[in-house]
Coordinates of C-alpha atoms in Angstrom, one line a residue:
Chain U
M178 CA -22.8 19.1 4.1
S179 CA -25.2 18.0 6.8
A180 CA -27.5 16.6 4.2
N181 CA -24.8 14.0 3.4
L182 CA -24.8 12.7 7.0
T183 CA -28.5 11.9 6.9
P184 CA -29.1 11.4 3.2
Y185 CA -32.4 9.3 3.5
V186 CA -34.3 11.7 5.7
E187 CA -35.7 13.9 3.0
A188 CA -36.5 10.9 0.8
R189 CA -38.5 9.3 3.6
Q190 CA -40.5 12.4 4.2
T191 CA -41.4 13.0 0.6
K192 CA -41.8 9.4 -0.7
G193 CA -42.4 7.3 2.4
V194 CA -40.3 4.6 4.0
W195 CA -40.9 2.0 1.4
L196 CA -40.0 4.0 -1.6
A197 CA -37.0 5.4 0.2
S198 CA -35.6 2.0 1.0
R199 CA -37.1 -0.5 -1.3
F200 CA -33.9 -1.3 -3.2
A201 CA -31.9 -1.6 -0.1
I202 CA -34.4 -4.0 1.3
L203 CA -34.7 -5.9 -2.1
R204 CA -30.9 -6.1 -2.3
R205 CA -30.6 -7.6 1.2
A206 CA -33.4 -10.1 0.3
S207 CA -31.5 -11.0 -2.9
Q208 CA -28.2 -11.5 -1.1
L209 CA -29.9 -13.7 1.5
F210 CA -31.7 -15.6 -1.1
F211 CA -28.5 -16.5 -3.0
L212 CA -26.8 -17.5 0.2
A213 CA -29.8 -19.5 1.3
L214 CA -29.7 -21.6 -1.9
F215 CA -26.3 -22.9 -0.7
L216 CA -27.3 -23.2 3.0
T217 CA -30.6 -25.2 2.8
G218 CA -28.4 -28.3 2.0
P219 CA -26.1 -28.3 5.0
L220 CA -28.6 -26.9 7.4
L221 CA -31.9 -28.6 6.4
G222 CA -30.7 -31.4 4.1
V223 CA -32.6 -29.9 1.2
W224 CA -30.0 -29.5 -1.6
I225 CA -30.6 -26.6 -4.0
A226 CA -27.2 -25.2 -4.9
K227 CA -24.1 -27.3 -4.2
G228 CA -20.6 -25.9 -4.1
T229 CA -19.8 -22.3 -3.5
I230 CA -20.0 -19.1 -5.3
A231 CA -16.8 -20.0 -7.2
S232 CA -18.6 -22.8 -8.9
S233 CA -21.9 -24.4 -8.2
M234 CA -24.4 -27.0 -9.4
T235 CA -28.2 -26.0 -8.8
L236 CA -30.7 -28.8 -8.6
G237 CA -28.3 -31.1 -10.4
V238 CA -28.9 -29.3 -13.7
L239 CA -27.6 -25.7 -13.7
P240 CA -23.9 -25.3 -13.5
L241 CA -22.6 -21.8 -12.7
T242 CA -18.9 -20.7 -12.6
D243 CA -17.5 -17.4 -11.7
P244 CA -15.9 -15.8 -14.8
F245 CA -12.9 -14.5 -13.0
V246 CA -12.2 -17.8 -11.4
M247 CA -12.5 -19.4 -14.9
L248 CA -10.1 -16.8 -16.3
Q249 CA -7.6 -17.7 -13.7
V250 CA -7.9 -21.4 -14.6
L251 CA -7.4 -20.6 -18.2
A252 CA -4.4 -18.4 -17.4
T253 CA -2.7 -21.4 -15.8
R254 CA -3.2 -23.1 -19.2
H255 CA -5.2 -25.9 -17.7
W256 CA -8.0 -26.8 -20.2
P257 CA -11.1 -27.3 -18.0
E258 CA -14.0 -29.7 -18.3
M259 CA -17.0 -28.4 -20.3
L260 CA -19.0 -28.3 -17.0
S261 CA -17.3 -25.3 -15.7
L262 CA -16.9 -23.6 -19.2
V263 CA -20.7 -23.9 -19.7
G264 CA -21.3 -22.5 -16.2
A265 CA -19.0 -19.5 -16.9
V266 CA -20.8 -18.9 -20.2
I267 CA -24.2 -19.0 -18.4
V268 CA -23.0 -16.5 -15.9
L269 CA -21.5 -14.3 -18.6
V270 CA -24.7 -14.2 -20.6
T271 CA -26.8 -13.5 -17.5
Y272 CA -24.7 -10.5 -16.6
L273 CA -24.6 -9.2 -20.1
L274 CA -28.4 -8.8 -19.7
A275 CA -28.4 -7.9 -15.9
G276 CA -25.7 -5.3 -16.1
G277 CA -22.4 -6.6 -15.0
R278 CA -21.6 -5.2 -11.6
S279 CA -25.2 -6.0 -10.4
Y280 CA -23.3 -9.0 -9.1
C281 CA -21.6 -6.8 -6.7
A282 CA -24.7 -5.2 -5.3
W283 CA -27.2 -8.0 -5.5
V284 CA -25.3 -11.3 -5.1
C285 CA -21.8 -10.9 -3.6
P286 CA -21.7 -12.1 0.0
L287 CA -19.1 -9.5 0.8
N288 CA -21.4 -6.6 -0.2
P289 CA -23.3 -6.3 3.2
V290 CA -19.9 -6.2 4.9
A291 CA -18.8 -3.3 2.7
D292 CA -22.1 -1.6 3.0
F293 CA -22.0 -1.9 6.7
A294 CA -18.6 -0.1 6.8
A295 CA -20.0 2.6 4.5
F296 CA -23.0 3.0 6.7
L297 CA -20.8 3.4 9.8
R298 CA -18.7 5.9 7.9
R299 CA -21.8 8.0 7.3
R300 CA -23.1 7.5 10.8
F301 CA -20.0 8.5 12.5
N302 CA -19.0 11.1 9.9
I303 CA -15.6 9.4 9.1
T304 CA -14.6 11.4 6.1
Q305 CA -10.9 10.9 5.8
S306 CA -10.1 8.5 3.0
A307 CA -7.0 7.3 1.2
K308 CA -7.0 8.3 -2.5
L309 CA -7.3 5.3 -4.7
R310 CA -8.5 5.2 -8.3
P311 CA -11.2 2.8 -9.4
E312 CA -9.0 1.7 -12.4
F313 CA -6.6 0.1 -9.9
R314 CA -8.8 -3.0 -9.7
N315 CA -8.2 -3.7 -13.3
W316 CA -4.5 -3.7 -12.7
I317 CA -5.0 -6.0 -9.7
A318 CA -7.1 -8.3 -11.9
A319 CA -4.3 -8.3 -14.5
A320 CA -1.7 -9.0 -11.9
A321 CA -3.7 -11.9 -10.5
L322 CA -4.1 -13.4 -14.0
I323 CA -0.4 -12.9 -14.9
V324 CA 0.8 -14.5 -11.6
S325 CA -1.7 -17.4 -12.3
A326 CA 0.0 -17.9 -15.6
I327 CA 3.5 -17.7 -14.2
T328 CA 3.1 -19.9 -11.1
G329 CA 0.4 -22.2 -12.5
V330 CA -1.7 -21.7 -9.4
V331 CA -5.3 -20.3 -9.3
V332 CA -3.8 -17.6 -7.3
W333 CA -6.5 -15.0 -6.5
E334 CA -8.6 -17.9 -4.8
L335 CA -5.8 -18.0 -2.1
V336 CA -6.8 -14.5 -0.9
N337 CA -10.2 -13.7 -2.5
P338 CA -12.3 -12.4 0.4
I339 CA -15.5 -13.3 -1.5
T340 CA -15.0 -16.9 -2.0
A341 CA -13.3 -17.2 1.4
L342 CA -16.3 -15.6 3.1
H343 CA -18.7 -17.8 1.1
R344 CA -16.7 -20.9 2.0
A345 CA -16.8 -19.8 5.7
L346 CA -20.6 -19.5 5.7
V347 CA -21.4 -22.6 3.5
F348 CA -18.6 -25.0 4.6
G349 CA -17.7 -23.6 8.1
L350 CA -14.1 -22.7 7.2
W351 CA -14.1 -20.0 9.8
F352 CA -10.7 -18.6 9.0
G353 CA -12.3 -17.4 5.8
L354 CA -13.9 -14.6 7.8
V355 CA -10.5 -13.0 8.3
P356 CA -10.2 -11.4 4.8
A357 CA -13.8 -10.2 5.0
L358 CA -13.0 -8.6 8.4
A359 CA -9.8 -7.0 6.8
V360 CA -12.0 -5.6 4.0
F361 CA -14.4 -4.2 6.7
V362 CA -11.6 -2.5 8.6
F363 CA -10.0 -1.3 5.4
D364 CA -13.3 0.3 4.2
L365 CA -14.1 1.8 7.5
F366 CA -10.8 3.4 8.3
V367 CA -8.6 3.5 5.2
A368 CA -10.6 4.2 2.2
R369 CA -14.3 4.9 1.5
H370 CA -15.7 2.0 -0.6
G371 CA -12.1 1.0 -0.7
W372 CA -12.3 -2.7 -1.5
C373 CA -15.3 -2.9 -3.8
G374 CA -14.8 0.4 -5.4
H375 CA -11.0 0.3 -6.1
L376 CA -9.4 -3.1 -5.4
C377 CA -11.6 -6.1 -6.1
P378 CA -10.6 -7.8 -9.3
V379 CA -13.8 -9.8 -9.3
G380 CA -15.8 -6.6 -9.5
A381 CA -13.4 -5.4 -12.2
C382 CA -14.3 -8.6 -14.2
Y383 CA -18.0 -8.1 -13.8
G384 CA -17.5 -4.3 -14.6
T385 CA -15.9 -5.3 -17.9
I386 CA -19.0 -7.5 -18.7
G387 CA -21.1 -4.5 -17.7
K388 CA -19.6 -2.3 -20.3
V389 CA -22.0 -3.9 -22.8
G390 CA -24.6 -4.8 -20.1
V391 CA -28.2 -4.0 -20.8
L392 CA -29.7 -3.1 -17.5
K393 CA -28.9 0.4 -16.5
V394 CA -29.9 3.2 -14.3
S395 CA -31.1 6.5 -15.9
A396 CA -31.3 9.9 -14.5
A397 CA -34.4 10.4 -16.7
A398 CA -35.9 13.2 -14.7
R399 CA -32.7 15.0 -14.2
S400 CA -34.4 18.4 -14.8
R401 CA -36.0 17.9 -11.5
C402 CA -32.6 17.6 -9.7
D403 CA -32.2 20.2 -7.0
D404 CA -28.5 19.5 -6.3
C405 CA -29.1 18.1 -2.8
M406 CA -26.1 15.8 -3.4
D407 CA -27.8 12.9 -1.5
C408 CA -27.2 10.4 -4.4
F409 CA -23.5 11.2 -4.3
A410 CA -23.3 10.6 -0.6
V411 CA -24.9 7.1 -0.8
C412 CA -23.6 6.0 -4.2
P413 CA -20.7 3.4 -3.8
E414 CA -19.2 4.7 -7.1
P415 CA -20.2 8.4 -7.1
H416 CA -18.1 9.3 -10.1
V417 CA -20.6 7.4 -12.4
I418 CA -23.5 9.8 -11.6
A419 CA -22.3 13.2 -12.8
P420 CA -22.1 12.6 -16.5
A421 CA -25.7 11.4 -16.7
L422 CA -27.2 13.7 -14.0
R423 CA -25.5 16.8 -15.2
G424 CA -25.5 15.9 -18.9
E425 CA -28.3 18.4 -19.6
R426 CA -25.7 21.1 -20.6
T427 CA -23.6 18.7 -22.8
G428 CA -26.7 16.9 -24.2
A429 CA -25.4 13.6 -22.9
S430 CA -27.6 10.7 -22.3
P431 CA -29.3 10.4 -18.9
V432 CA -28.4 6.7 -18.8
I433 CA -25.5 5.9 -16.4
L434 CA -23.4 4.1 -18.9
N435 CA -20.2 3.9 -16.7
A436 CA -19.8 0.2 -16.0
D437 CA -18.6 1.0 -12.5
C438 CA -22.3 1.4 -11.6
T439 CA -23.3 -1.5 -9.4
L440 CA -27.1 -0.9 -10.1
C441 CA -27.7 -1.0 -6.4
G442 CA -30.5 1.4 -6.8
A443 CA -29.4 3.5 -3.7
C444 CA -29.7 6.7 -5.9
I445 CA -33.2 5.8 -6.7
D446 CA -34.0 5.2 -3.1
V447 CA -32.4 8.3 -1.8
C448 CA -33.6 10.9 -4.3
P449 CA -36.6 12.8 -3.0
E450 CA -37.2 14.2 -6.5
K451 CA -37.5 10.8 -8.2
V452 CA -34.8 11.6 -10.7
F453 CA -33.5 8.0 -11.2
R454 CA -35.1 4.9 -12.5
F455 CA -34.0 1.4 -13.7
T456 CA -34.2 1.0 -17.5
H457 CA -32.1 -0.5 -20.4
R458 CA -29.1 1.0 -22.0
F459 CA -30.9 2.1 -25.2
D460 CA -33.6 4.1 -23.3
H461 CA -32.3 7.7 -23.6
G462 CA -35.7 9.2 -22.9
L463 CA -36.2 12.1 -20.5
E464 CA -39.1 12.7 -18.2
D465 CA -40.8 16.1 -18.4
T466 CA -40.4 18.5 -15.6
V467 CA -43.4 17.9 -13.5
P468 CA -43.6 18.6 -9.8
V469 CA -43.1 15.5 -7.7
G470 CA -46.3 13.7 -7.0
M471 CA -47.8 14.5 -10.3
S472 CA -45.3 12.9 -12.6
P473 CA -46.4 9.8 -14.5
Q474 CA -44.2 7.4 -12.7
A475 CA -42.9 4.6 -14.9
P476 CA -43.4 1.3 -13.1
A477 CA -40.0 -0.1 -12.1
T478 CA -40.7 -3.6 -13.2
T479 CA -37.1 -4.3 -14.4
A480 CA -35.9 -3.1 -11.1
A481 CA -36.0 -6.2 -9.0
K482 CA -33.9 -8.2 -11.3
A483 CA -31.2 -9.7 -9.1
A484 CA -29.0 -11.9 -11.1
Chain Y
M136 CA 4.5 18.7 -32.4
S137 CA 7.6 20.4 -31.0
T138 CA 7.3 22.7 -28.0
A139 CA 9.6 24.3 -25.5
P140 CA 11.8 21.6 -23.9
D141 CA 10.8 22.4 -20.3
K142 CA 7.2 21.7 -21.1
P143 CA 5.8 18.2 -21.7
A144 CA 5.1 17.7 -25.4
N145 CA 1.9 16.0 -24.6
P146 CA 0.6 16.5 -21.0
Q147 CA -2.0 13.8 -21.5
R148 CA 0.6 11.3 -22.5
R149 CA 2.8 12.3 -19.5
K150 CA -0.2 11.8 -17.2
A151 CA -1.0 8.4 -18.7
L152 CA 2.6 7.4 -18.3
Q153 CA 2.6 8.5 -14.7
D154 CA -0.6 6.7 -14.0
M155 CA 0.8 3.6 -15.6
A156 CA 3.9 3.7 -13.4
R157 CA 1.7 4.2 -10.3
F158 CA -0.8 1.5 -11.1
G159 CA 1.8 -0.8 -12.6
G160 CA 4.0 -0.4 -9.4
G161 CA 1.0 -1.2 -7.2
A162 CA 0.0 -4.0 -9.3
A163 CA 3.5 -5.5 -9.3
A164 CA 3.8 -5.3 -5.5
C165 CA 0.4 -7.0 -5.4
G166 CA 1.6 -9.6 -7.9
V167 CA 4.8 -10.3 -5.9
M168 CA 2.8 -11.0 -2.8
L169 CA 0.3 -13.2 -4.7
A170 CA 3.3 -15.2 -6.2
A171 CA 4.6 -15.7 -2.7
F172 CA 1.3 -17.1 -1.7
A173 CA 1.2 -19.3 -4.7
E174 CA 4.6 -20.8 -3.9
Q175 CA 3.6 -21.2 -0.2
S176 CA 0.5 -23.0 -1.2
R177 CA 2.5 -25.9 -2.8
A178 CA 3.5 -27.0 0.7
R179 CA 1.1 -29.8 1.2
P180 CA 1.5 -31.8 4.4
A181 CA 2.4 -35.5 3.8
D182 CA -0.7 -36.7 5.6
A183 CA -3.1 -34.6 3.4
L184 CA -4.3 -36.8 0.6
R185 CA -6.1 -35.6 -2.6
P186 CA -9.4 -37.1 -3.7
P187 CA -9.3 -40.0 -6.3
G188 CA -8.3 -38.9 -9.8
A189 CA -6.6 -35.7 -8.6
L190 CA -4.1 -34.5 -11.1
P191 CA -0.4 -34.3 -9.9
E192 CA -0.2 -31.6 -7.3
A193 CA 1.2 -28.9 -9.5
E194 CA -1.4 -29.4 -12.2
F195 CA -4.0 -29.8 -9.6
L196 CA -3.4 -26.3 -8.3
S197 CA -3.8 -25.0 -11.8
A198 CA -7.2 -26.6 -12.2
C199 CA -8.9 -26.7 -8.7
I200 CA -11.1 -23.7 -8.1
R201 CA -12.0 -24.6 -4.6
C202 CA -15.7 -24.8 -5.2
G203 CA -16.2 -27.8 -2.8
L204 CA -18.5 -29.7 -5.2
C205 CA -16.4 -32.9 -4.7
V206 CA -16.8 -32.5 -0.9
R207 CA -20.5 -32.2 -1.2
D208 CA -20.9 -35.3 -3.3
C209 CA -18.7 -37.5 -1.1
P210 CA -21.2 -39.8 0.6
Y211 CA -18.9 -40.7 3.5
D212 CA -17.8 -37.2 4.5
T213 CA -14.2 -38.3 3.7
L214 CA -13.3 -35.1 1.9
K215 CA -12.8 -31.7 3.5
L216 CA -12.0 -28.3 2.3
A217 CA -8.7 -26.9 3.6
D218 CA -9.1 -23.9 5.9
W219 CA -6.0 -21.7 6.5
S220 CA -4.8 -23.7 9.4
D221 CA -5.1 -27.1 7.8
G222 CA -2.0 -27.1 5.6
P223 CA -3.1 -27.8 2.0
A224 CA -3.7 -24.8 -0.3
L225 CA -6.7 -22.8 0.9
G226 CA -10.1 -24.2 -0.1
T227 CA -8.7 -27.2 -1.8
P228 CA -10.2 -30.7 -1.0
Y229 CA -8.2 -33.3 1.0
F230 CA -8.6 -36.1 3.4
H231 CA -6.8 -37.6 6.3
A232 CA -6.7 -41.4 5.9
R233 CA -6.5 -42.0 9.7
T234 CA -9.6 -39.8 10.3
V235 CA -11.9 -41.0 7.4
P236 CA -10.4 -43.0 4.6
C237 CA -11.8 -43.1 1.0
E238 CA -14.4 -45.8 0.6
M239 CA -13.7 -46.2 -3.0
C240 CA -17.2 -45.7 -4.4
D241 CA -17.7 -47.6 -7.7
D242 CA -19.3 -44.6 -9.4
I243 CA -16.7 -42.1 -8.1
P244 CA -19.1 -39.2 -7.4
C245 CA -16.4 -36.8 -6.4
V246 CA -14.7 -37.1 -9.7
K247 CA -18.0 -36.7 -11.6
A248 CA -18.8 -33.6 -9.6
C249 CA -15.6 -31.8 -10.4
P250 CA -16.4 -29.0 -12.9
T251 CA -12.8 -28.2 -14.0
G252 CA -11.2 -31.6 -14.3
A253 CA -8.9 -31.1 -11.4
L254 CA -10.2 -34.5 -10.6
D255 CA -9.5 -36.3 -13.9
H256 CA -12.7 -37.5 -15.5
S257 CA -10.9 -40.2 -17.4
L258 CA -10.7 -42.1 -14.1
V259 CA -13.7 -44.5 -14.3
E260 CA -12.3 -47.5 -12.5
I261 CA -11.8 -46.7 -8.8
N262 CA -9.1 -49.4 -8.5
K263 CA -7.0 -47.4 -10.9
A264 CA -7.0 -44.4 -8.5
K265 CA -3.7 -43.3 -7.0
M266 CA -4.5 -41.0 -4.0
G267 CA -1.2 -42.1 -2.4
V268 CA 0.7 -45.2 -1.6
A269 CA 0.7 -47.1 1.6
V270 CA 4.1 -47.5 3.4
I271 CA 5.0 -49.4 6.5
T272 CA 6.5 -46.3 8.2
S273 CA 7.1 -48.0 11.5
R274 CA 8.7 -51.5 11.2
E275 CA 9.6 -51.4 14.8
T276 CA 6.1 -51.2 16.1
C277 CA 4.1 -53.1 13.4
L278 CA 2.7 -56.2 15.2
N279 CA 3.1 -58.5 12.3
L280 CA 6.8 -57.6 11.9
Q281 CA 7.3 -58.6 15.5
G282 CA 6.1 -62.0 14.8
L283 CA 2.6 -61.5 16.0
R284 CA -0.5 -62.1 13.9
C285 CA -2.4 -58.9 13.5
D286 CA -3.0 -58.8 9.7
V287 CA -5.6 -56.1 10.0
C288 CA -4.2 -53.8 7.2
Y289 CA -4.1 -56.8 4.9
R290 CA -7.6 -57.9 5.7
V291 CA -9.2 -54.5 5.2
C292 CA -7.4 -53.7 1.9
P293 CA -10.0 -53.4 -0.8
V294 CA -7.4 -54.7 -3.2
I295 CA -6.4 -57.6 -0.9
D296 CA -3.7 -59.9 -2.1
K297 CA -2.6 -57.4 -4.8
A298 CA -1.9 -54.2 -3.1
I299 CA -0.9 -55.9 0.3
T300 CA 0.4 -59.4 0.5
L301 CA 1.7 -61.2 3.5
E302 CA 5.3 -62.4 2.9
R303 CA 6.3 -65.3 5.2
T304 CA 9.8 -65.1 6.5
H305 CA 11.8 -66.9 9.3
N306 CA 11.5 -65.5 12.8
T307 CA 15.1 -65.4 13.8
R308 CA 14.2 -64.4 17.4
T309 CA 12.3 -67.5 18.2
T310 CA 14.0 -69.5 15.6
K311 CA 10.9 -71.7 15.3
H312 CA 8.1 -69.3 14.2
A313 CA 7.2 -67.3 11.0
I314 CA 6.9 -63.6 10.4
F315 CA 4.0 -62.5 8.2
E316 CA 5.3 -59.2 6.8
P317 CA 2.7 -57.0 5.2
L318 CA 4.2 -56.0 1.9
V319 CA 2.6 -53.1 -0.1
H320 CA 2.8 -53.4 -3.9
P321 CA 2.6 -49.7 -5.1
E322 CA 1.4 -50.6 -8.5
H323 CA -1.9 -51.9 -7.1
C324 CA -2.2 -49.7 -4.0
T325 CA -4.9 -46.9 -4.6
G326 CA -4.0 -45.0 -1.5
C327 CA -7.5 -45.2 -0.1
G328 CA -6.1 -45.3 3.5
K329 CA -8.2 -48.1 4.9
C330 CA -5.1 -49.8 6.1
E331 CA -3.9 -46.7 7.9
K332 CA -7.3 -46.1 9.4
S333 CA -7.5 -49.7 10.7
C334 CA -4.1 -50.1 12.1
V335 CA -4.7 -51.3 15.6
L336 CA -1.8 -49.3 17.2
S337 CA -2.5 -46.0 18.8
E338 CA -0.3 -44.5 16.1
A339 CA -0.6 -46.2 12.7
A340 CA 2.5 -48.3 11.7
I341 CA 1.3 -48.2 8.1
K342 CA 0.6 -44.8 6.5
V343 CA -0.5 -43.6 3.1
L344 CA 1.9 -41.0 1.7
P345 CA 1.3 -38.8 -1.4
V346 CA 2.6 -40.3 -4.6
E347 CA 5.3 -37.6 -5.0
I348 CA 6.8 -38.8 -1.7
A349 CA 6.2 -42.5 -1.8
L350 CA 6.8 -43.3 -5.4
V351 CA 10.4 -42.6 -6.5
K352 CA 11.4 -42.9 -10.1
Q353 CA 14.3 -45.1 -11.0
D354 CA 17.4 -43.0 -12.1
A355 CA 17.6 -43.3 -15.9
H356 CA 21.3 -43.7 -16.0
Y357 CA 21.4 -47.0 -14.1
R358 CA 21.4 -49.7 -16.8
R359 CA 20.3 -52.9 -15.2
G360 CA 21.8 -55.8 -17.1
W361 CA 18.9 -58.2 -16.7
V362 CA 16.5 -55.6 -18.0
E363 CA 18.7 -54.7 -20.9
K364 CA 19.2 -58.4 -21.7
D365 CA 15.4 -58.9 -21.8
K366 CA 15.1 -55.9 -24.1
A367 CA 17.8 -57.1 -26.4
G368 CA 16.3 -60.6 -26.4
G369 CA 19.6 -62.2 -25.5
A370 CA 23.0 -61.7 -24.0
L371 CA 24.5 -58.3 -24.8
V372 CA 28.0 -59.8 -25.4
D373 CA 28.5 -63.0 -27.5
A374 CA 30.4 -65.0 -25.0
P375 CA 32.3 -64.6 -21.8
V376 CA 35.4 -62.7 -22.6
K377 CA 38.5 -64.7 -22.3
L378 CA 40.9 -62.8 -20.2
E379 CA 44.6 -63.4 -20.5
I380 CA 46.3 -64.2 -17.2
R381 CA 48.9 -61.7 -16.7
R382 CA 51.2 -62.0 -13.8
P383 CA 54.9 -61.2 -13.4
E384 CA 57.3 -63.9 -14.2
L385 CA 58.6 -65.6 -11.2
P386 CA 62.1 -64.8 -10.4
K387 CA 64.4 -67.6 -11.0
L388 CA 65.6 -68.8 -7.6
P389 CA 69.0 -70.3 -7.3
G390 CA 68.9 -74.0 -7.0
A391 CA 65.4 -74.2 -8.3
P392 CA 64.6 -77.0 -10.6
Q393 CA 64.7 -76.1 -14.3

């Protein structure tokens, strides 16, 4: 499994550094961009987005509210002002188009922390991992909503490492770094992609939206796959790949329809054979088997969609 | 479908039930911890005041999503978001009157910014706000109550002569001076905290306390005659009851006059 320790090496050799890392770079740029919207105000006095990632107001006209936060409020049976409801609907519609868990890979401030832990795992060959199942996050989400309903407190926001980290960075509430640090240690030593991949109820909520999300990754050129396993090594949700990539025998669609996919594009970056591409959920088309370098590469214009 | 009794009739169903027990157990454990956090989050320190228009604390915790929009729109940096070490529920807005009191903006920007209505949008007149109630917590150190003339809490009150009045009483120590006692009228006090902020003592003798602490409801079972009389529009009994005088007959003493 030496290939899994250095998954990007072959891709860099065959495709060049840019094509082997463009979505990683674009994702970091996107994450920084969304954070910067909130930081220009407190740092430079230029207010673009006020509030935090739980609920915000951009340029005084665009309200945005996290759907899972909104669900908790509704669970407490408080009927909120229209402002937050409109904000939640805007976010909901956006992610119906942009694919649900793309939030996790392109916007969430906790993602670089989890990615860094995953990187260190690969770098230092830390392979032991507690067995958790991705569905568990749905149960945690349900527990958070039920406890919100019983106690009447918006309860996940007392522990949510995403909003705590965002408040730490945007409002200087430095204790908010503690849950993020806990996630880092958990992901590094306890379970591979433990938090984002198995426990986070916010991701579960966006994943549910993603079940009908439009933006998807397709293993369109799966006939070129040479089973190097690099994509499985870098994918934060490796179980989503096989049905599409290995679907040739069963005649399954090459589109990765599993809503656990975060649309991070790591598989596209890492694949030396250019098997994967961004597309929409109705594009079941396959690319012909043509040696790499001669294939008519579809321009990945939909790819850089961040939010 | 009937099968041999030692084999599961439906392996898939058994697996599903086992999964449900596992996940359900894990989620229940997680839920219990969350519930403990929720209960703990209700413990708000008495010096942490909520922004104007804040719903009663229990409802506030149902509605506030800890976004910080009220804090951003507060022009005087009065409002802060609670960090873990601060006391109020994590991420919720509060202020310490002694640090920066509420300046009671006419347009109440913090309430307008609140996306969920945790700060009640029906509050449009800042004088109707109820962030807390001022209480003279230290009668022993208050300068006015010692017969001196400080009056600062009275002078700075934005609702002067309604929320705080000066009540003149006799100074029994000197016997020839007056005491001007600052008296808070809770029905007019907004809890802005300017009095607490301005108290000249190194530790304020007047403090704003949350409504739940400072405003106590009258027990319903006490019937106050004068109130009942007003309600009835007259005396509740027709006339004073004539009571018979009952006392034991005096023993007849020998030799007493008839």
